[in-house]
Coordinates of C-alpha atoms and ligand atoms in Angstrom, one line a residue:
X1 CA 35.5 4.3 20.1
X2 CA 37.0 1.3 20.9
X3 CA 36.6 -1.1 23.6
X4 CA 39.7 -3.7 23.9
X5 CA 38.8 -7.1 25.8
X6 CA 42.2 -8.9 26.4
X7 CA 41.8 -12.6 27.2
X8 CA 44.2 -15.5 27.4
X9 CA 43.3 -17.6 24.6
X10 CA 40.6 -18.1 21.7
X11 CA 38.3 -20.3 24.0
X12 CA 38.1 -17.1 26.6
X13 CA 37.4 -15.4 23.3
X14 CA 34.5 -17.3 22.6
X15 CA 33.5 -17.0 26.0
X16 CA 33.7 -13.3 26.0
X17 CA 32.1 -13.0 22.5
X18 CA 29.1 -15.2 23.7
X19 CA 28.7 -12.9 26.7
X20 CA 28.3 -9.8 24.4
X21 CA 26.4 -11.7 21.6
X22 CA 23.8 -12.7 24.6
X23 CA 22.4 -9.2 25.0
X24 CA 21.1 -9.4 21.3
X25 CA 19.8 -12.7 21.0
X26 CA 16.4 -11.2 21.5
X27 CA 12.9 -11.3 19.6
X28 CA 13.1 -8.5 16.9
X29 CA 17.1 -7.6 17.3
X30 CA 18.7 -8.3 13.7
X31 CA 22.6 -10.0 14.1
X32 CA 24.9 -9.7 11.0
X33 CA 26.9 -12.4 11.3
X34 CA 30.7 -14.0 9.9
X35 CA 32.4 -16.8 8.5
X36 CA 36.4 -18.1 9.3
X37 CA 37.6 -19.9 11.8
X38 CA 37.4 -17.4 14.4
X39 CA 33.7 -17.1 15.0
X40 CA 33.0 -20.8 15.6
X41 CA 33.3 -21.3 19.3
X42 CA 30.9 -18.4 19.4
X43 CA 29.0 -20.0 17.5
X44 CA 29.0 -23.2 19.2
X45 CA 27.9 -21.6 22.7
X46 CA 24.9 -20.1 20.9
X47 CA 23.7 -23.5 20.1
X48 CA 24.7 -24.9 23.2
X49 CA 22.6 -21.7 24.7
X50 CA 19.9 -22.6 22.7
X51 CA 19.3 -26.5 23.4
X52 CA 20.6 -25.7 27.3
X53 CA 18.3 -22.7 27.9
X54 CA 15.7 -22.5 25.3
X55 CA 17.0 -19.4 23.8
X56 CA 15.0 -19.1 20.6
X57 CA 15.9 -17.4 17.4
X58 CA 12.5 -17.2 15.8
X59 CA 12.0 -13.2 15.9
X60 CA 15.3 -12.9 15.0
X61 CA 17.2 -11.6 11.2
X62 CA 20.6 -12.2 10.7
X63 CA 22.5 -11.0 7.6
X64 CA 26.0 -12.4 6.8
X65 CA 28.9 -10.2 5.3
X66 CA 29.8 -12.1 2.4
X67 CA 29.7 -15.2 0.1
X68 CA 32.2 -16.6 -2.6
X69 CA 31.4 -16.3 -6.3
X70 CA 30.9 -19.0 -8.4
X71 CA 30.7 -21.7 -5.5
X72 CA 27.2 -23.5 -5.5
X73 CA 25.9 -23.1 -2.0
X74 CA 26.0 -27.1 -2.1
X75 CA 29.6 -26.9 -2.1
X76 CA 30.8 -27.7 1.5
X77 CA 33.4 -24.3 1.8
X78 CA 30.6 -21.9 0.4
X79 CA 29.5 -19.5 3.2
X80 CA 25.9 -20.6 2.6
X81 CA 26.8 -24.0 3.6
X82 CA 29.4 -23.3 6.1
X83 CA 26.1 -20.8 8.5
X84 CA 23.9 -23.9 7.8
X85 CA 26.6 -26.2 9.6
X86 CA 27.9 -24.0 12.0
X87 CA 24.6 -22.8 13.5
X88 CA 21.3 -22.2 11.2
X89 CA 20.6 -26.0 11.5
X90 CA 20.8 -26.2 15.0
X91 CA 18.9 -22.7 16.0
X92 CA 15.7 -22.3 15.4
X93 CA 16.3 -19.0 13.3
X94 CA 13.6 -19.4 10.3
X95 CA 15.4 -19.7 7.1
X96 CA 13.7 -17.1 5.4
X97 CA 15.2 -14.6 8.3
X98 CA 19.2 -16.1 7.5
X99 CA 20.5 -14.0 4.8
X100 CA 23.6 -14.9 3.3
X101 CA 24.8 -13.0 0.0
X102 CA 24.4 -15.0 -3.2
X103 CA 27.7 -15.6 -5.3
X104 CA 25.5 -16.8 -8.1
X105 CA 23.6 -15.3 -10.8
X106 CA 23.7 -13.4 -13.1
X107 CA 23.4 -9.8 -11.8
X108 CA 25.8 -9.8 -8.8
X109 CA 26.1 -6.0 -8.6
X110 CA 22.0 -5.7 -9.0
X111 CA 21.8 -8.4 -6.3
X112 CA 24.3 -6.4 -3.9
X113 CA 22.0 -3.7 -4.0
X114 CA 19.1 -5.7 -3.0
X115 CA 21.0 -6.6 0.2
X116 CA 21.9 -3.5 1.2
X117 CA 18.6 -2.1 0.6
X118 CA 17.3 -5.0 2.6
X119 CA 19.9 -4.4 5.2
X120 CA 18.4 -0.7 5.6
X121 CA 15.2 -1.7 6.0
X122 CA 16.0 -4.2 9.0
X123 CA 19.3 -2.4 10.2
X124 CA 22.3 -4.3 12.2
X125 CA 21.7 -4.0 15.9
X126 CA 25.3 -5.9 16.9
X127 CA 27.9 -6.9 13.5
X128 CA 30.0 -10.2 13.9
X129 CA 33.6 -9.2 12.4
X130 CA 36.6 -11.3 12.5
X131 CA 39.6 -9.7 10.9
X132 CA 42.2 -11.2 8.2
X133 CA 46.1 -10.6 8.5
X134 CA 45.7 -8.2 5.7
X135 CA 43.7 -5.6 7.8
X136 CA 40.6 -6.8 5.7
X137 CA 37.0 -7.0 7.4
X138 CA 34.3 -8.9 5.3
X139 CA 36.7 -9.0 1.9
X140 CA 36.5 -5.4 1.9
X141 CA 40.4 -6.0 1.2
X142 CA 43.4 -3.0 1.7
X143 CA 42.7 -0.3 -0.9
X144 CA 38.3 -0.7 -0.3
X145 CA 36.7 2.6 -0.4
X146 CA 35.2 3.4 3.2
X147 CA 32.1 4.2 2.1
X148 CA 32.2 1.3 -0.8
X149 CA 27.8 -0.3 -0.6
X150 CA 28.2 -4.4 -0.8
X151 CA 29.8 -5.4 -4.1
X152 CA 31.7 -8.1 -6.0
X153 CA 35.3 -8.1 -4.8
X154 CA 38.6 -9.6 -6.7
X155 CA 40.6 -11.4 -3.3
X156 CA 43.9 -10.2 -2.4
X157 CA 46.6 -12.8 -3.2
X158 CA 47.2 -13.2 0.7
X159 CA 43.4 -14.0 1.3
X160 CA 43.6 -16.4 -1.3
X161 CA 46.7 -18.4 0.3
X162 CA 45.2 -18.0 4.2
X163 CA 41.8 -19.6 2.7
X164 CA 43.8 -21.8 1.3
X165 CA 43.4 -24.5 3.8
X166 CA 39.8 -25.3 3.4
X167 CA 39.9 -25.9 -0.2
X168 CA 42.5 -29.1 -0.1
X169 CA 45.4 -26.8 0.7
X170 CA 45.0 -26.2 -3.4
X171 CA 45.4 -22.6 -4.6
X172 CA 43.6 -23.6 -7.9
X173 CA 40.6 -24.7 -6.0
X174 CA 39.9 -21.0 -3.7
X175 CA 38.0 -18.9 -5.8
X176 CA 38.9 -15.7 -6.8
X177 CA 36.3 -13.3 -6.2
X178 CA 33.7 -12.6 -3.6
X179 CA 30.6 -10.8 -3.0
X180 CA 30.6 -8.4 0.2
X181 CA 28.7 -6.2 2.1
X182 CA 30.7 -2.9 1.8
X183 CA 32.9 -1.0 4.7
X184 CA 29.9 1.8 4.2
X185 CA 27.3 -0.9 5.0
X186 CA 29.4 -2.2 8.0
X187 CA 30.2 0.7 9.5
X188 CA 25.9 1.2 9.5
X189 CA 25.6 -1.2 12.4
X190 CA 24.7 -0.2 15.3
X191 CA 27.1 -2.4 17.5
X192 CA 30.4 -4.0 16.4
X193 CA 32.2 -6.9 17.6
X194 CA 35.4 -8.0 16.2
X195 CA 37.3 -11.3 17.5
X196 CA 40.9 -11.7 16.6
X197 CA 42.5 -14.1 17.9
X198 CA 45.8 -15.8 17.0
X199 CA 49.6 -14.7 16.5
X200 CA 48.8 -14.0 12.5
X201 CA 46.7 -11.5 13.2
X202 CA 49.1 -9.2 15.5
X203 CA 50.1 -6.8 12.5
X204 CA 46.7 -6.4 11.4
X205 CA 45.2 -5.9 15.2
X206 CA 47.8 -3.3 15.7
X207 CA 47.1 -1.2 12.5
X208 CA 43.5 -1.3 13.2
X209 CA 43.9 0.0 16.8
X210 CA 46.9 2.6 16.6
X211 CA 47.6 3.0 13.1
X212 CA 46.1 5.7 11.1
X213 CA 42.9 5.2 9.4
X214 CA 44.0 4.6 5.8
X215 CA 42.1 2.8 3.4
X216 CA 45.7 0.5 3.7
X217 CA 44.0 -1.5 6.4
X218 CA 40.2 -1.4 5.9
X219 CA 39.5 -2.8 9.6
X220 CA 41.5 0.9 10.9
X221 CA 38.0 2.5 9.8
X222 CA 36.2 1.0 12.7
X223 CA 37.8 3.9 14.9
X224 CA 35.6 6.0 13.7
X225 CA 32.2 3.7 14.8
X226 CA 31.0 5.0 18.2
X227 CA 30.3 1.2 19.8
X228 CA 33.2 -1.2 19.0
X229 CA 34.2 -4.2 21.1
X230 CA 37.6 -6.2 19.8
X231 CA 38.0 -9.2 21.7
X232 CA 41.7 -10.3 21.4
X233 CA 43.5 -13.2 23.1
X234 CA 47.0 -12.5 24.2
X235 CA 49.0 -13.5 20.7
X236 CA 46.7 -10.8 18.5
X237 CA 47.3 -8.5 21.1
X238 CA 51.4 -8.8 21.6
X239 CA 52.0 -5.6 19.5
X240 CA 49.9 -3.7 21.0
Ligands
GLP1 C1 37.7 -14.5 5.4 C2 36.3 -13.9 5.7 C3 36.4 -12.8 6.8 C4 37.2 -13.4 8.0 C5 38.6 -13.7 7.6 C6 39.4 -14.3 8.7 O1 38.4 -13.7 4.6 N1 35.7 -13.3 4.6 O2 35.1 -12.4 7.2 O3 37.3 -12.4 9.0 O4 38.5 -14.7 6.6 O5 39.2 -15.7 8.8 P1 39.6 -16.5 10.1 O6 38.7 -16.2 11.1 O7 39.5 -17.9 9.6 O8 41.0 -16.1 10.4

């Protein structure tokens, strides 16, 4: 069941997102948590929450959806790196607590497991989702079994060129594959929200809300998750 938010623009986004986010940010609730562009003005009013008002994060798990293969969690665009400079370093969540997937080592589909089991034994009260202009949630790109556990991923061609621009606008550079949680481990959460904000992401915000849930646009699987907020400024939303 879905709940659409429309908002102007992707600051009222944020601001809606934070609102939601809020009601979780408490001791023993577990967030699972995204990378892109979209989530970062959330994630900038949860630190700003958190030096402000004391909000603390120290009884709090988070688990993120995915990480890149191959990138060393050094490397500035890994997704590692990216939570640690977004938020982990300014919150006092305990490291520890801040899962991110490993893309390294060398039993990726053995280490998948681990997360998910790991992920069932501290379930997802409220999951973090942006979307990409593919339909794809996490990389669980088009074609993703519904109930697929995490797992190592190839990227769709399009994913590669959108990510494009944080690796020197060079195709070479963007890796190719990624590790993921799964659309079956997604869809365990007991709370989604997704943020889409942005005209690129019109197509992919309409399949997901009125198309027909085909494993064509993984995201359209989401309307069958009994608590779904989608927070969508007024580009995302001009086909709906
Ligand atoms: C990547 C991430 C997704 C994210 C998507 C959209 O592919 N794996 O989790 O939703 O990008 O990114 P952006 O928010 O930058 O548009």
């Amino acid at each position: 069941m879905f709940n659409v938010v429309k908002v102007k623009d992707y600051e009222e986004a944020s601001d809606k997102a934070f609102e939601v986010m809020k009601e979780f940010i408490k001791p023993g609730k577990v967030l699972g948590l995204a990378t892109g562009s979209t989530p970062l003005g959330l994630y900038q009013r949860m630190v700003k929450d958190h030096k402000e008002n004391g909000t603390s994060y120290k009884d709090i798990k988070s688990f993120n959806l995915d990480e890149y293969v191959g990138l060393p969690i050094s490397h500035p665009e890994s997704y590692y790196a990216f939570m640690h400079r977004n938020l982990f370093d300014h919150i006092d969540i305990m490291e520890e607590n801040a899962h991110v997937p490993s893309g390294l080592g060398e039993d990726l589909e053995g280490q998948a497991k681990h997360y998910d089991e790991m992920i069932d034994n501290d379930p997802v009260d409220i999951q973090l989702l942006g979307i990409g202009s593919d339909g794809h949630i996490a990389f669980n790109e088009p074609g993703t079994p519904f109930d697929s556990p995490t797992h190592v991923t190839d990227l769709a061609e399009s994913t590669i060129k959108d990510n494009c621009r944080f690796f020197d606008n060079d195709i070479s550079k963007v890796p190719t594959q990624a590790v993921t949680q799964g659309i079956g481990t997604i869809m365990k959460a007991k709370n989604i929200l997704l943020i889409a904000t942005g005209a690129n992401k019109a197509k992919a915000v309409k399949d997901m809300i009125d198309g027909p849930v085909d494993e064509a646009c993984p995201a359209s699987i989401l309307q069958k998750h009994p608590n779904v907020t989608i927070i969508v400024d007024e580009a995302a939303a001009s086909l709906l």
